[in-house]
């Protein structure tokens, strides 16, 4: 992307050509590759799965050298990540540069690393130390890229929980939490100056799980429904994710940034859950993810940004057996560790890979595990990525604004 200008950023739209439900089209799906498990296939055996779903982008929650080496010369774009526990360390420019040299520069250009995510959902931890360290860490990592002459090909960003919003309904009234406005403004200004995207993790599943009797399942699963009309903009919404994305667009516009590149760094649906986890079924997961991928393949924008292609990373590639929390946490994957489908995905290429996987022995016991070789700091985050369940004290629901976020969309769903 071209560099942004302050406040009113000029956006070079990312061209997304997608391979969904047709082998003729070109792919552009993003997929999150988490590894909080001890039974996953080797990265070499993951490559065919990524290609089988038409994904051209992968987001890691670390900078696993095994993965980055395995995907060399595949032309698949990578976001690598630095965990929240390393933010204070990354404030030191020399340490940031050492990390970039070892975990990014060393793999270029063979492995196509295009972005570094510094921290995950930091602002909604309500931890003043983490929050104060976030932007300085991002700036140090970017400075390291500049010093190494990599800033034209690698950007720096951070992923936010949707709970950074204080108001999410109607989408046209989207606004950031008042206590976060100053911090968010500085971060978005950084995005504009460096040409990096604004990342949001968005899960309509949580709204349904919280109030299954009030929230329309069809509305959250991209199924046919009457939808709702935003009373202020008169725009029609037939699914919750698009409403969430446009609420973010409105929130950004409200602080003076109308054309920031917004990407959904996580969204997905669990195929299994505990008795109290409404909607966590394989059929609902199939509908959510397959309908979503179909929309991406159609290059369909949101009502507020109809001409902008969707930039979405599905969560996640695998079910991860070591994730803590309720059953849903371990069942967001499109695939099981043996590389078979978690549920029917409807892609001939996936069926072929899954069939071959069953006869080839699957993960072969190698497992990339959760702790790749160390670096400065270790390339792998010891805590992995944040739990996405509302049952975790440090998860999305720890944010005081979550109730407002869910209530806003309950109001929206009640109008269906």
Short mmCIF file of C-alpha atoms in Angstrom, two decimals:
data_model
loop_
_atom_site.label_atom_id
_atom_site.label_comp_id
_atom_site.label_asym_id
_atom_site.label_seq_id
_atom_site.Cartn_x
_atom_site.Cartn_y
_atom_site.Cartn_z
CA UNK A 1 0.00 0.00 0.00
CA UNK A 2 1.02 3.61 -0.57
CA UNK A 3 1.88 5.67 2.51
CA UNK A 4 -1.09 7.33 4.20
CA UNK A 5 -1.38 11.02 4.92
CA UNK A 6 -2.40 12.31 8.33
CA UNK A 7 -6.11 12.23 9.14
CA UNK A 8 -7.35 11.70 5.58
CA UNK A 9 -5.50 8.62 4.39
CA UNK A 10 -5.33 7.68 0.73
CA UNK A 11 -6.12 3.98 0.53
CA UNK A 12 -4.78 1.75 -2.18
CA UNK A 13 -7.37 -0.99 -2.20
CA UNK A 14 -5.94 -4.46 -1.91
CA UNK A 15 -7.02 -6.49 -4.91
CA UNK A 16 -8.53 -9.73 -3.75
CA UNK A 17 -9.22 -12.50 -6.24
CA UNK A 18 -10.67 -15.55 -4.62
CA UNK A 19 -10.83 -19.28 -5.27
CA UNK A 20 -14.01 -20.44 -3.61
CA UNK A 21 -16.44 -22.93 -5.05
CA UNK A 22 -14.62 -22.60 -8.39
CA UNK A 23 -11.14 -23.87 -9.28
CA UNK A 24 -10.80 -21.17 -11.96
CA UNK A 25 -10.72 -18.15 -9.64
CA UNK A 26 -7.65 -16.91 -7.78
CA UNK A 27 -7.52 -17.18 -3.99
CA UNK A 28 -7.15 -14.47 -1.39
CA UNK A 29 -8.48 -15.88 1.86
CA UNK A 30 -6.56 -15.33 5.08
CA UNK A 31 -6.28 -18.05 7.71
CA UNK A 32 -5.03 -17.99 11.32
CA UNK A 33 -2.48 -20.72 12.02
CA UNK A 34 -2.47 -21.25 15.78
CA UNK A 35 -0.31 -23.93 17.40
CA UNK A 36 -1.44 -24.34 20.99
CA UNK A 37 -1.43 -28.11 20.56
CA UNK A 38 0.91 -31.08 20.75
CA UNK A 39 -0.54 -33.12 17.91
CA UNK A 40 -0.40 -30.87 14.85
CA UNK A 41 1.05 -31.91 11.50
CA UNK A 42 4.47 -30.65 10.46
CA UNK A 43 4.44 -27.29 8.64
CA UNK A 44 5.42 -29.07 5.41
CA UNK A 45 2.21 -31.09 5.64
CA UNK A 46 0.18 -27.96 6.37
CA UNK A 47 1.03 -26.28 3.06
CA UNK A 48 -1.36 -28.46 0.99
CA UNK A 49 -4.21 -27.69 3.43
CA UNK A 50 -3.65 -23.94 3.17
CA UNK A 51 -3.65 -24.17 -0.61
CA UNK A 52 -6.67 -26.47 -0.69
CA UNK A 53 -8.93 -23.82 0.84
CA UNK A 54 -7.57 -21.17 -1.52
CA UNK A 55 -5.79 -19.21 1.21
CA UNK A 56 -3.03 -16.85 0.11
CA UNK A 57 -2.43 -15.29 3.53
CA UNK A 58 -1.47 -16.83 6.86
CA UNK A 59 -1.36 -15.16 10.26
CA UNK A 60 0.93 -16.62 12.91
CA UNK A 61 0.81 -15.83 16.62
CA UNK A 62 4.60 -15.96 16.78
CA UNK A 63 7.46 -16.18 14.29
CA UNK A 64 7.91 -19.96 14.27
CA UNK A 65 11.06 -20.70 12.26
CA UNK A 66 9.80 -24.15 11.26
CA UNK A 67 6.71 -22.62 9.64
CA UNK A 68 8.55 -19.75 7.99
CA UNK A 69 11.16 -22.09 6.51
CA UNK A 70 8.57 -24.60 5.32
CA UNK A 71 6.52 -21.97 3.49
CA UNK A 72 9.50 -20.53 1.60
CA UNK A 73 8.84 -20.05 -2.12
CA UNK A 74 5.10 -20.73 -1.78
CA UNK A 75 4.16 -17.06 -2.41
CA UNK A 76 1.85 -17.19 0.62
CA UNK A 77 1.87 -13.92 2.58
CA UNK A 78 2.56 -14.01 6.32
CA UNK A 79 1.73 -11.88 9.30
CA UNK A 80 4.13 -12.78 12.12
CA UNK A 81 3.48 -11.71 15.68
CA UNK A 82 5.07 -10.54 18.91
CA UNK A 83 3.25 -11.47 22.11
CA UNK A 84 2.04 -8.94 24.65
CA UNK A 85 4.72 -10.05 27.10
CA UNK A 86 7.41 -8.62 24.81
CA UNK A 87 6.06 -5.10 24.46
CA UNK A 88 8.32 -3.60 27.12
CA UNK A 89 11.34 -5.31 25.55
CA UNK A 90 10.47 -4.09 22.07
CA UNK A 91 10.56 -0.47 23.26
CA UNK A 92 14.33 -0.82 23.10
CA UNK A 93 15.30 -0.03 19.47
CA UNK A 94 18.34 -2.31 19.55
CA UNK A 95 16.32 -5.28 20.77
CA UNK A 96 13.57 -4.58 18.26
CA UNK A 97 16.14 -4.54 15.48
CA UNK A 98 17.71 -7.78 16.71
CA UNK A 99 14.29 -9.45 16.66
CA UNK A 100 13.45 -8.19 13.18
CA UNK A 101 16.82 -9.36 11.85
CA UNK A 102 16.39 -12.86 13.24
CA UNK A 103 12.67 -13.39 12.72
CA UNK A 104 11.87 -11.41 9.58
CA UNK A 105 14.91 -10.41 7.56
CA UNK A 106 16.41 -13.89 7.80
CA UNK A 107 13.47 -15.38 5.87
CA UNK A 108 13.05 -12.71 3.20
CA UNK A 109 12.50 -12.80 0.30
CA UNK A 110 11.93 -16.59 0.10
CA UNK A 111 9.15 -16.43 2.70
CA UNK A 112 6.77 -13.60 1.95
CA UNK A 113 6.47 -11.84 5.31
CA UNK A 114 4.43 -8.70 4.77
CA UNK A 115 3.37 -7.62 8.25
CA UNK A 116 4.34 -7.80 11.93
CA UNK A 117 1.54 -7.76 14.52
CA UNK A 118 2.85 -6.28 17.76
CA UNK A 119 0.64 -7.42 20.63
CA UNK A 120 -2.92 -8.72 20.54
CA UNK A 121 -6.03 -7.02 21.96
CA UNK A 122 -3.77 -4.95 24.23
CA UNK A 123 -6.08 -1.98 24.77
CA UNK A 124 -8.94 -4.03 26.17
CA UNK A 125 -6.83 -5.69 28.85
CA UNK A 126 -7.27 -2.44 30.76
CA UNK A 127 -3.60 -2.78 31.77
CA UNK A 128 -2.00 0.66 31.79
CA UNK A 129 1.51 -0.76 31.50
CA UNK A 130 0.66 -2.81 28.41
CA UNK A 131 -1.23 0.07 26.86
CA UNK A 132 1.59 2.55 27.42
CA UNK A 133 4.11 0.17 25.88
CA UNK A 134 2.11 -0.71 22.77
CA UNK A 135 2.73 2.24 20.47
CA UNK A 136 6.40 2.68 21.46
CA UNK A 137 6.95 -1.01 20.68
CA UNK A 138 5.24 -0.65 17.30
CA UNK A 139 7.35 2.42 16.53
CA UNK A 140 10.60 0.65 17.49
CA UNK A 141 9.78 -2.33 15.27
CA UNK A 142 8.93 0.00 12.38
CA UNK A 143 12.17 1.93 12.92
CA UNK A 144 14.04 -1.37 12.76
CA UNK A 145 12.38 -2.11 9.42
CA UNK A 146 13.38 1.33 8.14
CA UNK A 147 16.97 0.83 9.27
CA UNK A 148 17.08 -2.54 7.52
CA UNK A 149 15.38 -1.08 4.40
CA UNK A 150 12.44 -3.43 4.79
CA UNK A 151 9.71 -0.89 5.55
CA UNK A 152 8.48 -0.81 1.94
CA UNK A 153 7.62 -4.50 2.03
CA UNK A 154 6.81 -5.16 5.71
CA UNK A 155 4.34 -3.13 7.78
CA UNK A 156 3.66 -3.01 11.53
CA UNK A 157 0.25 -3.25 13.16
CA UNK A 158 -1.61 -4.64 16.19
CA UNK A 159 -4.91 -6.51 16.52
CA UNK A 160 -7.78 -5.12 18.58
CA UNK A 161 -10.80 -6.70 20.18
CA UNK A 162 -14.10 -5.34 18.91
CA UNK A 163 -14.64 -4.27 22.51
CA UNK A 164 -12.55 -1.16 21.82
CA UNK A 165 -15.94 0.16 20.68
CA UNK A 166 -18.23 1.85 23.16
CA UNK A 167 -21.06 2.09 20.63
CA UNK A 168 -21.63 -0.43 17.88
CA UNK A 169 -25.30 -0.02 16.98
CA UNK A 170 -26.47 1.31 14.68
CA UNK A 171 -23.28 0.81 12.61
CA UNK A 172 -23.32 4.47 11.56
CA UNK A 173 -23.02 5.45 15.25
CA UNK A 174 -19.93 3.31 15.89
CA UNK A 175 -17.58 4.99 18.39
CA UNK A 176 -14.52 4.04 20.41
CA UNK A 177 -14.52 3.88 24.19
CA UNK A 178 -13.95 7.38 25.48
CA UNK A 179 -11.04 6.27 27.65
CA UNK A 180 -9.33 4.75 24.59
CA UNK A 181 -9.87 7.53 22.05
CA UNK A 182 -6.52 9.26 22.59
CA UNK A 183 -4.57 6.02 22.42
CA UNK A 184 -6.48 4.70 19.41
CA UNK A 185 -6.00 8.03 17.62
CA UNK A 186 -2.24 7.85 18.06
CA UNK A 187 -2.17 4.25 16.80
CA UNK A 188 -4.32 5.04 13.76
CA UNK A 189 -2.09 8.01 13.01
CA UNK A 190 0.83 5.57 13.03
CA UNK A 191 -1.06 3.38 10.53
CA UNK A 192 -1.64 6.37 8.28
CA UNK A 193 1.99 7.44 8.33
CA UNK A 194 3.36 3.94 7.73
CA UNK A 195 0.67 2.48 5.45
CA UNK A 196 -0.31 -0.38 7.75
CA UNK A 197 -3.80 -1.84 8.28
CA UNK A 198 -6.08 -1.48 11.31
CA UNK A 199 -6.84 -5.00 12.57
CA UNK A 200 -10.00 -6.07 14.39
CA UNK A 201 -11.00 -9.46 15.84
CA UNK A 202 -14.76 -9.83 15.35
CA UNK A 203 -16.93 -12.77 16.48
CA UNK A 204 -20.70 -12.66 15.89
CA UNK A 205 -20.72 -16.03 17.66
CA UNK A 206 -20.38 -14.29 21.03
CA UNK A 207 -23.51 -12.22 20.49
CA UNK A 208 -25.49 -15.36 19.68
CA UNK A 209 -23.97 -17.38 22.51
CA UNK A 210 -24.85 -14.64 24.99
CA UNK A 211 -28.50 -14.35 23.92
CA UNK A 212 -29.57 -17.22 21.65
CA UNK A 213 -33.27 -16.49 22.18
CA UNK A 214 -32.94 -12.89 21.04
CA UNK A 215 -30.24 -12.92 18.37
CA UNK A 216 -31.25 -14.25 14.98
CA UNK A 217 -29.13 -17.27 14.07
CA UNK A 218 -29.68 -16.63 10.35
CA UNK A 219 -28.41 -13.07 10.80
CA UNK A 220 -25.14 -14.19 12.36
CA UNK A 221 -24.60 -17.15 9.98
CA UNK A 222 -25.03 -15.22 6.70
CA UNK A 223 -28.21 -17.18 6.00
CA UNK A 224 -31.19 -15.63 4.14
CA UNK A 225 -33.07 -13.21 6.40
CA UNK A 226 -34.90 -9.90 6.20
CA UNK A 227 -32.01 -8.03 7.79
CA UNK A 228 -32.11 -4.59 9.36
CA UNK A 229 -31.86 -1.01 8.16
CA UNK A 230 -29.55 1.45 9.88
CA UNK A 231 -31.96 4.28 10.85
CA UNK A 232 -29.29 6.95 10.35
CA UNK A 233 -27.63 5.83 7.11
CA UNK A 234 -30.56 3.86 5.65
CA UNK A 235 -28.10 1.12 4.74
CA UNK A 236 -29.42 -2.45 4.80
CA UNK A 237 -27.55 -5.20 6.68
CA UNK A 238 -28.28 -8.89 6.27
CA UNK A 239 -25.49 -10.19 8.53
CA UNK A 240 -23.91 -9.16 11.80
CA UNK A 241 -20.26 -9.28 10.72
CA UNK A 242 -20.77 -6.60 8.08
CA UNK A 243 -22.56 -4.47 10.67
CA UNK A 244 -19.61 -4.91 13.03
CA UNK A 245 -17.10 -3.98 10.34
CA UNK A 246 -19.02 -0.85 9.41
CA UNK A 247 -19.30 0.12 13.08
CA UNK A 248 -15.49 0.13 13.09
CA UNK A 249 -15.44 2.26 9.93
CA UNK A 250 -17.79 4.73 11.64
CA UNK A 251 -15.69 4.80 14.80
CA UNK A 252 -12.56 5.56 12.77
CA UNK A 253 -14.38 8.31 10.87
CA UNK A 254 -15.54 9.80 14.17
CA UNK A 255 -11.91 10.45 15.17
CA UNK A 256 -11.02 11.88 11.79
CA UNK A 257 -9.86 8.86 9.77
CA UNK A 258 -12.32 8.03 7.02
CA UNK A 259 -10.27 5.82 4.74
CA UNK A 260 -8.15 3.59 6.94
CA UNK A 261 -7.64 0.05 5.66
CA UNK A 262 -9.62 -2.19 8.05
CA UNK A 263 -8.85 -5.89 8.12
CA UNK A 264 -10.60 -8.57 10.16
CA UNK A 265 -7.69 -10.42 11.72
CA UNK A 266 -9.90 -13.05 13.36
CA UNK A 267 -13.42 -14.32 12.88
CA UNK A 268 -14.82 -17.80 13.10
CA UNK A 269 -17.28 -20.19 14.70
CA UNK A 270 -16.67 -23.24 16.93
CA UNK A 271 -17.83 -26.66 15.73
CA UNK A 272 -18.23 -28.02 19.25
CA UNK A 273 -18.86 -26.63 22.71
CA UNK A 274 -20.06 -27.36 26.21
CA UNK A 275 -23.73 -27.69 27.11
CA UNK A 276 -23.99 -24.00 27.95
CA UNK A 277 -22.34 -22.83 24.71
CA UNK A 278 -25.32 -22.21 22.50
CA UNK A 279 -24.76 -22.51 18.77
CA UNK A 280 -21.39 -24.26 18.94
CA UNK A 281 -22.16 -27.03 16.44
CA UNK A 282 -20.46 -28.35 13.33
CA UNK A 283 -23.44 -27.37 11.18
CA UNK A 284 -23.36 -23.76 12.38
CA UNK A 285 -19.58 -23.62 11.95
CA UNK A 286 -19.95 -24.96 8.42
CA UNK A 287 -22.58 -22.36 7.55
CA UNK A 288 -20.62 -19.48 9.07
CA UNK A 289 -17.26 -20.22 7.51
CA UNK A 290 -18.49 -21.49 4.14
CA UNK A 291 -20.92 -18.59 3.69
CA UNK A 292 -18.22 -16.15 4.74
CA UNK A 293 -15.70 -17.57 2.30
CA UNK A 294 -18.30 -17.46 -0.44
CA UNK A 295 -18.86 -13.75 0.24
CA UNK A 296 -15.13 -13.10 0.11
CA UNK A 297 -14.99 -14.97 -3.18
CA UNK A 298 -17.70 -12.71 -4.57
CA UNK A 299 -15.56 -9.67 -3.70
CA UNK A 300 -18.53 -8.27 -1.85
CA UNK A 301 -17.88 -5.24 0.31
CA UNK A 302 -19.90 -4.05 3.29
CA UNK A 303 -22.88 -1.71 2.85
CA UNK A 304 -20.75 1.26 3.94
CA UNK A 305 -17.78 0.21 1.76
CA UNK A 306 -19.37 -1.68 -1.16
CA UNK A 307 -16.41 -1.16 -3.47
CA UNK A 308 -13.75 -2.30 -0.99
CA UNK A 309 -12.93 -5.99 -0.99
CA UNK A 310 -13.08 -7.82 2.32
CA UNK A 311 -9.78 -8.41 4.10
CA UNK A 312 -10.54 -11.28 6.44
CA UNK A 313 -8.53 -13.96 8.27
CA UNK A 314 -10.65 -16.93 9.32
CA UNK A 315 -10.00 -18.42 12.74
CA UNK A 316 -8.57 -21.04 12.60
CA UNK A 317 -6.71 -23.63 10.60
CA UNK A 318 -6.71 -26.38 13.27
CA UNK A 319 -8.49 -27.49 16.39
CA UNK A 320 -5.95 -26.94 19.18
CA UNK A 321 -6.04 -29.46 22.00
CA UNK A 322 -4.00 -27.53 24.58
CA UNK A 323 -6.04 -24.35 24.66
CA UNK A 324 -7.56 -23.69 28.08
CA UNK A 325 -11.17 -22.80 28.72
CA UNK A 326 -14.45 -24.35 27.57
CA UNK A 327 -14.68 -26.91 24.77
CA UNK A 328 -15.34 -24.29 22.10
CA UNK A 329 -11.81 -22.94 22.55
CA UNK A 330 -10.38 -26.19 21.21
CA UNK A 331 -12.79 -26.48 18.29
CA UNK A 332 -12.49 -23.45 16.01
CA UNK A 333 -10.45 -25.29 13.39
CA UNK A 334 -11.41 -25.98 9.81
CA UNK A 335 -9.26 -29.09 10.19
CA UNK A 336 -8.50 -31.71 12.80
CA UNK A 337 -4.86 -32.44 13.66
CA UNK A 338 -4.91 -35.50 11.36
CA UNK A 339 -5.65 -33.06 8.50
CA UNK A 340 -9.18 -34.32 7.97
CA UNK A 341 -11.97 -31.75 7.76
CA UNK A 342 -13.62 -30.75 11.01
CA UNK A 343 -16.85 -30.61 8.96
CA UNK A 344 -17.61 -30.61 5.22
CA UNK A 345 -16.10 -27.52 3.62
CA UNK A 346 -17.39 -28.11 0.10
CA UNK A 347 -14.10 -27.71 -1.73
CA UNK A 348 -12.96 -30.55 -4.04
CA UNK A 349 -9.32 -29.67 -3.34
CA UNK A 350 -9.90 -29.99 0.40
CA UNK A 351 -11.59 -33.35 -0.04
CA UNK A 352 -8.59 -34.61 -2.00
CA UNK A 353 -6.09 -33.43 0.62
CA UNK A 354 -8.14 -34.86 3.47
CA UNK A 355 -8.41 -38.22 1.73
CA UNK A 356 -4.67 -38.34 1.16
CA UNK A 357 -4.03 -37.26 4.73
CA UNK A 358 -6.02 -40.15 6.16
CA UNK A 359 -3.89 -42.65 4.31
CA UNK A 360 -0.57 -40.90 4.83
CA UNK A 361 -0.47 -40.97 8.61
CA UNK A 362 -1.48 -37.35 9.31
CA UNK A 363 0.77 -35.45 11.68
CA UNK A 364 3.41 -38.19 11.93
CA UNK A 365 3.88 -37.28 15.57
CA UNK A 366 6.20 -34.38 14.85
CA UNK A 367 3.97 -31.51 15.94
CA UNK A 368 5.32 -27.98 15.80
CA UNK A 369 4.22 -27.59 19.38
CA UNK A 370 4.02 -24.27 21.17
CA UNK A 371 7.67 -23.38 21.74
CA UNK A 372 9.81 -22.86 18.64
CA UNK A 373 13.53 -22.20 19.05
CA UNK A 374 14.32 -19.10 21.06
CA UNK A 375 15.31 -15.68 19.82
CA UNK A 376 15.58 -12.22 21.34
CA UNK A 377 12.90 -12.34 22.67
CA UNK A 378 11.73 -15.89 21.86
CA UNK A 379 9.96 -16.01 18.53
CA UNK A 380 7.10 -17.89 20.14
CA UNK A 381 4.82 -16.22 22.62
CA UNK A 382 4.77 -18.34 25.76
CA UNK A 383 1.12 -17.52 26.28
CA UNK A 384 0.14 -17.98 22.65
CA UNK A 385 -2.75 -15.79 21.64
CA UNK A 386 -5.58 -14.62 23.82
CA UNK A 387 -8.45 -16.90 24.63
CA UNK A 388 -11.44 -15.88 22.57
CA UNK A 389 -14.02 -17.27 24.94
CA UNK A 390 -16.07 -15.04 27.19
CA UNK A 391 -15.14 -17.31 30.09
CA UNK A 392 -11.51 -16.18 30.31
CA UNK A 393 -10.62 -13.41 32.71
CA UNK A 394 -8.14 -12.00 30.21
CA UNK A 395 -10.24 -12.49 27.15
CA UNK A 396 -12.62 -10.38 25.14
CA UNK A 397 -15.18 -10.34 27.92
CA UNK A 398 -12.73 -8.80 30.39
CA UNK A 399 -13.40 -5.51 28.66
CA UNK A 400 -15.94 -3.34 30.37
CA UNK A 401 -17.37 -2.39 26.99
CA UNK A 402 -18.22 -5.95 25.95
CA UNK A 403 -21.68 -5.75 27.43
CA UNK A 404 -22.36 -2.58 25.44
CA UNK A 405 -21.02 -4.23 22.30
CA UNK A 406 -23.24 -7.29 22.71
CA UNK A 407 -26.27 -5.28 23.76
CA UNK A 408 -25.93 -3.10 20.69
CA UNK A 409 -26.14 -6.09 18.41
CA UNK A 410 -28.94 -7.65 20.42
CA UNK A 411 -30.90 -4.47 19.73
CA UNK A 412 -30.00 -4.83 16.08
CA UNK A 413 -31.06 -8.48 15.98
CA UNK A 414 -34.36 -7.75 17.70
CA UNK A 415 -35.37 -5.65 14.73
CA UNK A 416 -35.25 -8.65 12.38
#
